[in-house]
Coordinates of C-alpha atoms in Angstrom, one line a residue:
Chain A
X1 CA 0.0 0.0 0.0
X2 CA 1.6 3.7 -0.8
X3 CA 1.7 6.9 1.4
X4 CA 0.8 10.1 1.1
X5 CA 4.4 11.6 1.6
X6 CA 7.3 13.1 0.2
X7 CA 9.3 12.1 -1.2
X8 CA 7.1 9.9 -3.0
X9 CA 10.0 6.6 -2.9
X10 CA 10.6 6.3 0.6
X11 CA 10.3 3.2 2.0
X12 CA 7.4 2.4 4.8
X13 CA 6.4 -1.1 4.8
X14 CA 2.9 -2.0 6.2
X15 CA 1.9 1.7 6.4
X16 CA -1.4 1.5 7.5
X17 CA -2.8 5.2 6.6
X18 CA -4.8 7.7 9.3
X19 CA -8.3 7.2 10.1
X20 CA -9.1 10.4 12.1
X21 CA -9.8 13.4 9.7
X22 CA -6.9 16.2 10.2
X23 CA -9.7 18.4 11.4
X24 CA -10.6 15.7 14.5
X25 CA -6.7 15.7 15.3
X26 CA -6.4 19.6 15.4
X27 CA -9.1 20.1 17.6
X28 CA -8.5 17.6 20.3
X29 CA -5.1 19.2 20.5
X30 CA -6.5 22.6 20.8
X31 CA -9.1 21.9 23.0
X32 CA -7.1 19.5 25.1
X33 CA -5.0 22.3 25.6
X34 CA -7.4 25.1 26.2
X35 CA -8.5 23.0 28.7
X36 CA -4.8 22.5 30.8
X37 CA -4.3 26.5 30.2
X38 CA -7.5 26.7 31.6
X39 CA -7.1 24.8 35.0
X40 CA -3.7 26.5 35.0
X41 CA -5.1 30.2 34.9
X42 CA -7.5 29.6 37.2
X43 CA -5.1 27.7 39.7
X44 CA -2.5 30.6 39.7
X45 CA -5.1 33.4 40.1
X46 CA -5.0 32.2 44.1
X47 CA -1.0 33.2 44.0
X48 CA -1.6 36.6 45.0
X49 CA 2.5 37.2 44.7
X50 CA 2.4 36.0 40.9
X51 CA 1.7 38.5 38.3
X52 CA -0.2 38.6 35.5
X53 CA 2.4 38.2 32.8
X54 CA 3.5 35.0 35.3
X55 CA 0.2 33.2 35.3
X56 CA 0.6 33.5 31.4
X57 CA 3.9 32.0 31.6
X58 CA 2.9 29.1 34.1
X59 CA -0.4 28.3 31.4
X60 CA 2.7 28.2 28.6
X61 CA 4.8 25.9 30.5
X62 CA 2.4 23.5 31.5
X63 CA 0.8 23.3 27.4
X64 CA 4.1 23.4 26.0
X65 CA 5.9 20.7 28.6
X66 CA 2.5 18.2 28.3
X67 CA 3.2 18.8 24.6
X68 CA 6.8 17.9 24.3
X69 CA 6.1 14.8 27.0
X70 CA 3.2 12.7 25.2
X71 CA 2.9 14.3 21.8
X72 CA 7.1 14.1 21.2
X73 CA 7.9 11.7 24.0
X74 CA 5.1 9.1 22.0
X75 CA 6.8 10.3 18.9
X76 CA 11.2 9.6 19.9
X77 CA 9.7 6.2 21.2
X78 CA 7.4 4.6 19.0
X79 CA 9.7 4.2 15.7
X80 CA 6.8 1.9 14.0
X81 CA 3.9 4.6 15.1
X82 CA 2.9 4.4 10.8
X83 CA 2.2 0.8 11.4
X84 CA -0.5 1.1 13.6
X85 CA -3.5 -0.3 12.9
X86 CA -5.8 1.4 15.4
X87 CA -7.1 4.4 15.4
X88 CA -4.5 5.7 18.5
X89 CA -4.6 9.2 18.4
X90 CA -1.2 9.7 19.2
X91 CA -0.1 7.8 16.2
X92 CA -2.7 9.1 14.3
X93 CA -1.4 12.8 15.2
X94 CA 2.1 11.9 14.0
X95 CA 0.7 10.1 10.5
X96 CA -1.0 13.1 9.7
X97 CA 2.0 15.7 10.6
X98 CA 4.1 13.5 8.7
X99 CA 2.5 15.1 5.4
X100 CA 4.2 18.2 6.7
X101 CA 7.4 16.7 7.3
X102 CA 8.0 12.8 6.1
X103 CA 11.5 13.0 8.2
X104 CA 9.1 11.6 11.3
X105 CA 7.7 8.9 9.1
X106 CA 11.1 8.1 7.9
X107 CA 12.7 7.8 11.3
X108 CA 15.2 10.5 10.8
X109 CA 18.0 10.8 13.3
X110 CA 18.1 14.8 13.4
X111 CA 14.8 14.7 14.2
X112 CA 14.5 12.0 16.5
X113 CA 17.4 12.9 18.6
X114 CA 15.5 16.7 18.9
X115 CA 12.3 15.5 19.4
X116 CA 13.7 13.0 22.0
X117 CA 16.1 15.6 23.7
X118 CA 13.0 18.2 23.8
X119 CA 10.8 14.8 25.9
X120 CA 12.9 13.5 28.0
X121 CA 14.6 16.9 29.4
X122 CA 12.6 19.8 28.6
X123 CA 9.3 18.2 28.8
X124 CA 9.4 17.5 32.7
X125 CA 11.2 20.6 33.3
X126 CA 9.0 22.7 32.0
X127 CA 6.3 21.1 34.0
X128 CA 8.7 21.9 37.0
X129 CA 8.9 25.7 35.7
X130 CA 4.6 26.0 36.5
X131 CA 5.3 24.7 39.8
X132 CA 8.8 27.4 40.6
X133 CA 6.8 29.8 39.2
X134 CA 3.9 29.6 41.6
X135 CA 6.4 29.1 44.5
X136 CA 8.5 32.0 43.4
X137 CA 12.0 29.5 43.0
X138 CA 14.9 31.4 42.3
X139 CA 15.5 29.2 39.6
X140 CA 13.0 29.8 37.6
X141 CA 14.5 32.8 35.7
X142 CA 17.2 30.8 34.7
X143 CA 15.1 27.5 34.4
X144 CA 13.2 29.4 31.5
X145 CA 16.2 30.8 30.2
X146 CA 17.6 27.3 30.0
X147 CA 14.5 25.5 28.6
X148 CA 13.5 28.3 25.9
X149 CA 17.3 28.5 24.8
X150 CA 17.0 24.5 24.4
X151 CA 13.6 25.1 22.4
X152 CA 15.1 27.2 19.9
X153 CA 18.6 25.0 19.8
X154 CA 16.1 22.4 18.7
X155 CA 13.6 24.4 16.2
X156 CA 17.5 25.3 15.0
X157 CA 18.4 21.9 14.4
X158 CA 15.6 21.0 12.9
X159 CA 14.8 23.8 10.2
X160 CA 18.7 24.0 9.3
X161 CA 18.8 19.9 8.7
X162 CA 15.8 20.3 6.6
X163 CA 17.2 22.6 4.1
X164 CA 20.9 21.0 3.8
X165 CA 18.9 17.6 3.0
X166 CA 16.7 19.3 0.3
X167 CA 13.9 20.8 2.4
X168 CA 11.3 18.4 0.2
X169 CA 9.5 16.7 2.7
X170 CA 6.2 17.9 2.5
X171 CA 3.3 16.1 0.7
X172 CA 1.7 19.8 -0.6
X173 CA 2.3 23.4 -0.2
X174 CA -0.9 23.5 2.4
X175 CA 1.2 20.9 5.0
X176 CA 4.2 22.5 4.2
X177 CA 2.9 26.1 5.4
X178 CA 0.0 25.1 8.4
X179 CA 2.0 22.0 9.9
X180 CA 5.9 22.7 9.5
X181 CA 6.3 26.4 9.4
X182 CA 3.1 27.4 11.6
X183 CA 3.3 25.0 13.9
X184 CA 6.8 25.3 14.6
X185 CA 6.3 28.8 14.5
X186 CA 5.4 29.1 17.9
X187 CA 8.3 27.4 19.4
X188 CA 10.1 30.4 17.7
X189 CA 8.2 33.3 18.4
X190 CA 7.3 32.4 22.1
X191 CA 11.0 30.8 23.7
X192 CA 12.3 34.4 22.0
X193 CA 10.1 36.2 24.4
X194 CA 10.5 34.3 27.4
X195 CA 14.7 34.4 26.7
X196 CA 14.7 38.7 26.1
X197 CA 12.5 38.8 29.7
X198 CA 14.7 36.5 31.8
X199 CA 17.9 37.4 30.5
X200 CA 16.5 41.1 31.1
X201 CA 15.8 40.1 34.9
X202 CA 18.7 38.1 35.5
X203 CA 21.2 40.9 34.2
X204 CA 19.0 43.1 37.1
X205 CA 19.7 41.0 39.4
X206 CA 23.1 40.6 39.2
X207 CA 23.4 44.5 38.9
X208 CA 21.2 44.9 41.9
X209 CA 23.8 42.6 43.9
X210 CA 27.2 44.5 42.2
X211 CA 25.7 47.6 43.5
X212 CA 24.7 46.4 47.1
X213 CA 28.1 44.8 47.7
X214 CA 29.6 48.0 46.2
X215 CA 27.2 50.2 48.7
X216 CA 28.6 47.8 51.5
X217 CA 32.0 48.4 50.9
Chain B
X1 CA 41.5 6.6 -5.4
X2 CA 40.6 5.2 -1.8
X3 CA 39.8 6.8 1.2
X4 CA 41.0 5.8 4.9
X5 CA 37.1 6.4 6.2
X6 CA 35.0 4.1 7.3
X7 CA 31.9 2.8 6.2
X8 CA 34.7 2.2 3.1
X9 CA 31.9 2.1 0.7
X10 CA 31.7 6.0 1.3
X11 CA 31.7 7.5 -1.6
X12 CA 34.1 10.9 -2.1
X13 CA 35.2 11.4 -5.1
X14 CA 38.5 13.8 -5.8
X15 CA 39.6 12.7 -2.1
X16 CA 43.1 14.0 -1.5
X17 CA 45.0 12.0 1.7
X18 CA 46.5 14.5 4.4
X19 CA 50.1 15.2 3.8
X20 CA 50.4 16.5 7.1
X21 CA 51.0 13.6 10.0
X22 CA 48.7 13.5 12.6
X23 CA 51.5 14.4 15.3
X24 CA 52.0 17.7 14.0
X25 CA 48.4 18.1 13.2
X26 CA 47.8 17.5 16.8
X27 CA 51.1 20.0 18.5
X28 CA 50.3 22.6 15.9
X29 CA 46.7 22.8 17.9
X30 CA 48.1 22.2 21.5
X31 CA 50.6 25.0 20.6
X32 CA 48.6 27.3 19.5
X33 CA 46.0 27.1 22.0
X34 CA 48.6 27.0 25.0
X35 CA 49.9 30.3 23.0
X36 CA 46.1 32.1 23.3
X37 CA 45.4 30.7 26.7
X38 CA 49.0 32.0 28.0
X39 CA 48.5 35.5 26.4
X40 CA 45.2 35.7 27.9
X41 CA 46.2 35.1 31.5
X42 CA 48.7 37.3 31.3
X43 CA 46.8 39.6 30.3
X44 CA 43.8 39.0 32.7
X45 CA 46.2 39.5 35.1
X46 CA 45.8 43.5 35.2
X47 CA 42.5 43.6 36.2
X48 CA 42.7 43.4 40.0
X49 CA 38.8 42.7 40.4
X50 CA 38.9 39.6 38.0
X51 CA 39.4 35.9 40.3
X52 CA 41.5 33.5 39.8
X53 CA 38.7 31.3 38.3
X54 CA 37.4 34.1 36.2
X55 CA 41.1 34.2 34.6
X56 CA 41.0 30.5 33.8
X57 CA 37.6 31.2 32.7
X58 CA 38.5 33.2 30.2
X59 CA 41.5 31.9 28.7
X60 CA 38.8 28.3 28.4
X61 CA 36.4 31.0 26.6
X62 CA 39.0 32.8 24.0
X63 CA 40.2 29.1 23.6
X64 CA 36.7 27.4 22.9
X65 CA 36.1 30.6 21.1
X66 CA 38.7 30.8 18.6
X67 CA 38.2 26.8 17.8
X68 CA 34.7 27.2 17.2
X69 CA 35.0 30.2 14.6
X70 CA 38.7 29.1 12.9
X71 CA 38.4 25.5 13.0
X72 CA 34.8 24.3 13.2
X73 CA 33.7 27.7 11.2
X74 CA 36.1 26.4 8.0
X75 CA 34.4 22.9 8.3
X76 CA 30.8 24.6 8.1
X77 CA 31.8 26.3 5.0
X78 CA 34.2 24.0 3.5
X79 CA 32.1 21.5 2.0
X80 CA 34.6 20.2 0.0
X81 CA 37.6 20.4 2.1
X82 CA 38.7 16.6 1.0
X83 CA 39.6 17.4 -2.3
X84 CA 41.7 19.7 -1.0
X85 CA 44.8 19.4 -2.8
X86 CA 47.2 21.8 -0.7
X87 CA 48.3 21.4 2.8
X88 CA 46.2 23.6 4.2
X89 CA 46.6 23.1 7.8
X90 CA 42.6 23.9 8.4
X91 CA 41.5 20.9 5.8
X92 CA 44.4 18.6 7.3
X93 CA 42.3 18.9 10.5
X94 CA 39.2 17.5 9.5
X95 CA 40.8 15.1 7.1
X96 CA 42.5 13.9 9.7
X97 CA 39.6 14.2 12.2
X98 CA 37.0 12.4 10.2
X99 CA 39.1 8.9 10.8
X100 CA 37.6 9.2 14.6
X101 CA 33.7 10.2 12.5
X102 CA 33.6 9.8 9.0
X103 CA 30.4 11.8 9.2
X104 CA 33.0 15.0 8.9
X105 CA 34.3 14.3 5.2
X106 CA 30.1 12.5 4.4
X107 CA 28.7 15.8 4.7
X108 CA 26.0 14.8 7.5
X109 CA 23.6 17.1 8.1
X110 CA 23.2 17.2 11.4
X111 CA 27.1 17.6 11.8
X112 CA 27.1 20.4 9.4
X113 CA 24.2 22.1 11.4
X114 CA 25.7 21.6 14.9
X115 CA 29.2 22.9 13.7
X116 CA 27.6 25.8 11.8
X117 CA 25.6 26.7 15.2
X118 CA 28.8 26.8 16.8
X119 CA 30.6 28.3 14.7
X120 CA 28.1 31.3 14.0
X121 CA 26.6 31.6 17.4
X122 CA 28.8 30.5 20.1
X123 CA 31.9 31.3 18.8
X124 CA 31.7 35.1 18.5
X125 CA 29.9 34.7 21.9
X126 CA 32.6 33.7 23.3
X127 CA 35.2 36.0 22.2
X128 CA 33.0 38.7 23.8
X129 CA 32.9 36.9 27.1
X130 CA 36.6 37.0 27.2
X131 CA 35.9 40.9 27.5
X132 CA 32.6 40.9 29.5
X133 CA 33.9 39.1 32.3
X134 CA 37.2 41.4 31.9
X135 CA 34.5 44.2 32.4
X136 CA 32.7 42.5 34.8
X137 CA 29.6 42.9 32.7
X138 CA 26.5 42.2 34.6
X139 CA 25.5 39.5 31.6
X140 CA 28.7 37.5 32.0
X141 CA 27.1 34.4 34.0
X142 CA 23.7 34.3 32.2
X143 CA 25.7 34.5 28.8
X144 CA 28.2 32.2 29.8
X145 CA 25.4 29.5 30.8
X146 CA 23.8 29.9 27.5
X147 CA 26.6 29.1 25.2
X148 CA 27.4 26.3 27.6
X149 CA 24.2 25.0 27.1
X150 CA 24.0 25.5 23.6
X151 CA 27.7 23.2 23.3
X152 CA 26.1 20.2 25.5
X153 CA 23.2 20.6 23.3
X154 CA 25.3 20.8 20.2
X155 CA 27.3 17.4 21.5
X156 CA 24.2 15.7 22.5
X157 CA 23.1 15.8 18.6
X158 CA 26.6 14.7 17.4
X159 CA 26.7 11.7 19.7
X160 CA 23.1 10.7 20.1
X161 CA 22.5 11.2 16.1
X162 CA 25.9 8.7 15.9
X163 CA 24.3 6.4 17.9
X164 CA 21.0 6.0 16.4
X165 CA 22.6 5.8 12.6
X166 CA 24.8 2.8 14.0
X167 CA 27.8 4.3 15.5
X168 CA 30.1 3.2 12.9
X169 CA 32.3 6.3 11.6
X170 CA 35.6 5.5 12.7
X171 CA 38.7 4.2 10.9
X172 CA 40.0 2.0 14.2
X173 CA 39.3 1.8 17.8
X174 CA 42.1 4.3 18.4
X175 CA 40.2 6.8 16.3
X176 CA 37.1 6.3 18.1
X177 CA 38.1 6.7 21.5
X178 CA 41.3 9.6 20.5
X179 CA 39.3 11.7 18.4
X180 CA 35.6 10.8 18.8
X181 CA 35.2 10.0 22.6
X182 CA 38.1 12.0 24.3
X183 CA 38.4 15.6 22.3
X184 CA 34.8 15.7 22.5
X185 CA 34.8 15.1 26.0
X186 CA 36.2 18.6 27.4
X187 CA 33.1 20.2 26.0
X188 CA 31.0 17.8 28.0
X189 CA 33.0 18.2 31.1
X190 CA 34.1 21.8 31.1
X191 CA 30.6 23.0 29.9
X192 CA 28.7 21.1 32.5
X193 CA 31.3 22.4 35.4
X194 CA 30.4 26.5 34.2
X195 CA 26.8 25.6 33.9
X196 CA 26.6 24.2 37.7
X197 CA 28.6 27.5 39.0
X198 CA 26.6 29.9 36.7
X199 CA 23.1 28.3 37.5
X200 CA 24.5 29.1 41.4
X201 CA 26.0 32.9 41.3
X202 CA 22.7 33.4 39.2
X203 CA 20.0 31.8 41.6
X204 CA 22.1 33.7 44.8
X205 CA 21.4 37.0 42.6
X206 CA 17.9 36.5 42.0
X207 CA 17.6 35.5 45.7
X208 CA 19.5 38.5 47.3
X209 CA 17.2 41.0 45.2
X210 CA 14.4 39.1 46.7
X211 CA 15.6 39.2 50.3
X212 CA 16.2 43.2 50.1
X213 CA 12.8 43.9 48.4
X214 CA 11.4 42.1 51.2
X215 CA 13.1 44.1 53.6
X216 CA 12.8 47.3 52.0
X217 CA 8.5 46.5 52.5

């Protein structure tokens, strides 16, 4: 039986195609995780000490870290997930964002080794960060300058290995846009954010403390 | 003609063998690098605020500095630095080199991406640490633990990618372990060591600001 990707000669044996419609898959995801920003918001409101611009943060870090735990820890771990023959959503979200990139289906090491990387380390960690942020850790500047630096290392890694093999991996120009560029987009665009603020604050700390020892003196 | 690289059914056409031995390869880089380091702890020696282990600090960050953007910055770019036919010290390297991982003179991609990170990124950044902590800028810890995470990120790729595309890139056991396992090995160890002491002087920051906001409410 063939598959939908590109390109169109790469070998999948017993690829058993998608049953859920791409539409089903995107909003589970989305709801799913409207739902955990949800509980998170309304969990951190009864922080009085945590700002606004912190419950945000916390809502990120627990939708981003459940993301990069099941989503890509399913994903490093399950190198026969386009041989499944139920309709497992996890597999199923993978089969379908394979038509964006084929490099999952075809069990690329770049990408695995990211994707596995981004599971194992950053997804629990950044699942600790909701937790340091609501307890006001002193790590957790430098535990989401650490995790978003790792996030963009990644996207990094996994754009610039695109384009030296080709960058033809998508089935259309509509997967290629909506599920590799937008998608990814995010992990861009937000870890850029986080990195400007807590390398902001961190630098104010440190001059804070200069300038005390130096009053001391 | 053959190449010394294994898997020997690699194909590189135009290969030109080193001319240079791997001996002097080896003390032109020791020589050179004991030459910056030297230079720069002299010189780190006239500024009387600047410890001990800030001085080692930076001669480690003008040496990781320059090898990033001379050496590892000519492989990014150099894509066909076997055919080289003169004996150009800089392709000698990674002729020589690519007997410990073969990947080097193949072209992989996600070599190529993690050297051209390095090169681009870290290496420039670490040059200017040399100065910031020099000036005792107040972005010298959080900048050093960033590059320090991006070079354990940027070895976890090279060795994990190695692993899962069957480990089998070196001429000879003595390759592996020389050039492959042990040169690799300082920017595990040395990275992991300023990581641990940044992540420290930056959480006793965060926390001293916190303890004198409290006390000035």
């Amino acid at each position: 039986m063939g598959h939908p990707y590109i390109p169109s000669d790469l070998s999948l044996p017993d690829y058993v195609p998608g049953s859920l419609s791409p539409f089903t898959i995107v909003a589970v995801y989305v709801l799913s995780s409207l739902f955990v920003a949800t509980t998170i918001w309304l969990i951190s409101g009864r922080f009085p000490r945590v700002s606004t611009t912190e419950r945000w943060l916390m809502c990120w870090w627990a939708f981003t870290g459940l993301t990069h735990i099941v989503l890509e820890g399913y994903f490093a771990f399950s190198p026969q997930f386009y041989k499944d023959t139920t309709p497992c959503y996890l597999s199923e979200v993978w089969k379908e964002y394979s038509k964006g990139d084929s490099r999952y289906a075809a069990r690329d090491a770049g990408v695995v080794t990211v994707e596995g990387i981004t599971a194992v380390l950053e997804g629990p960690a950044s699942l600790l960060l909701v937790y340091a942020i609501a307890k006001r850790a002193a790590y957790r500047e430098v535990l989401q300058l650490a995790i978003s630096l790792g996030q963009l290392y990644g996207t990094a890694v996994y754009f610039i290995t695109a384009i030296l093999e080709g960058d033809n991996f998508a089935s259309s120009t509509y997967h290629y846009f909506a599920y590799y560029v937008f998608a990814n987009s995010f992990w861009i665009l937000i870890p850029s954010l986080i990195i400007v603020r807590s390398w902001k604050k961190i630098c104010a700390a440190t001059e804070a403390q200069v300038q005390k020892k130096a009053k001391a003196l």
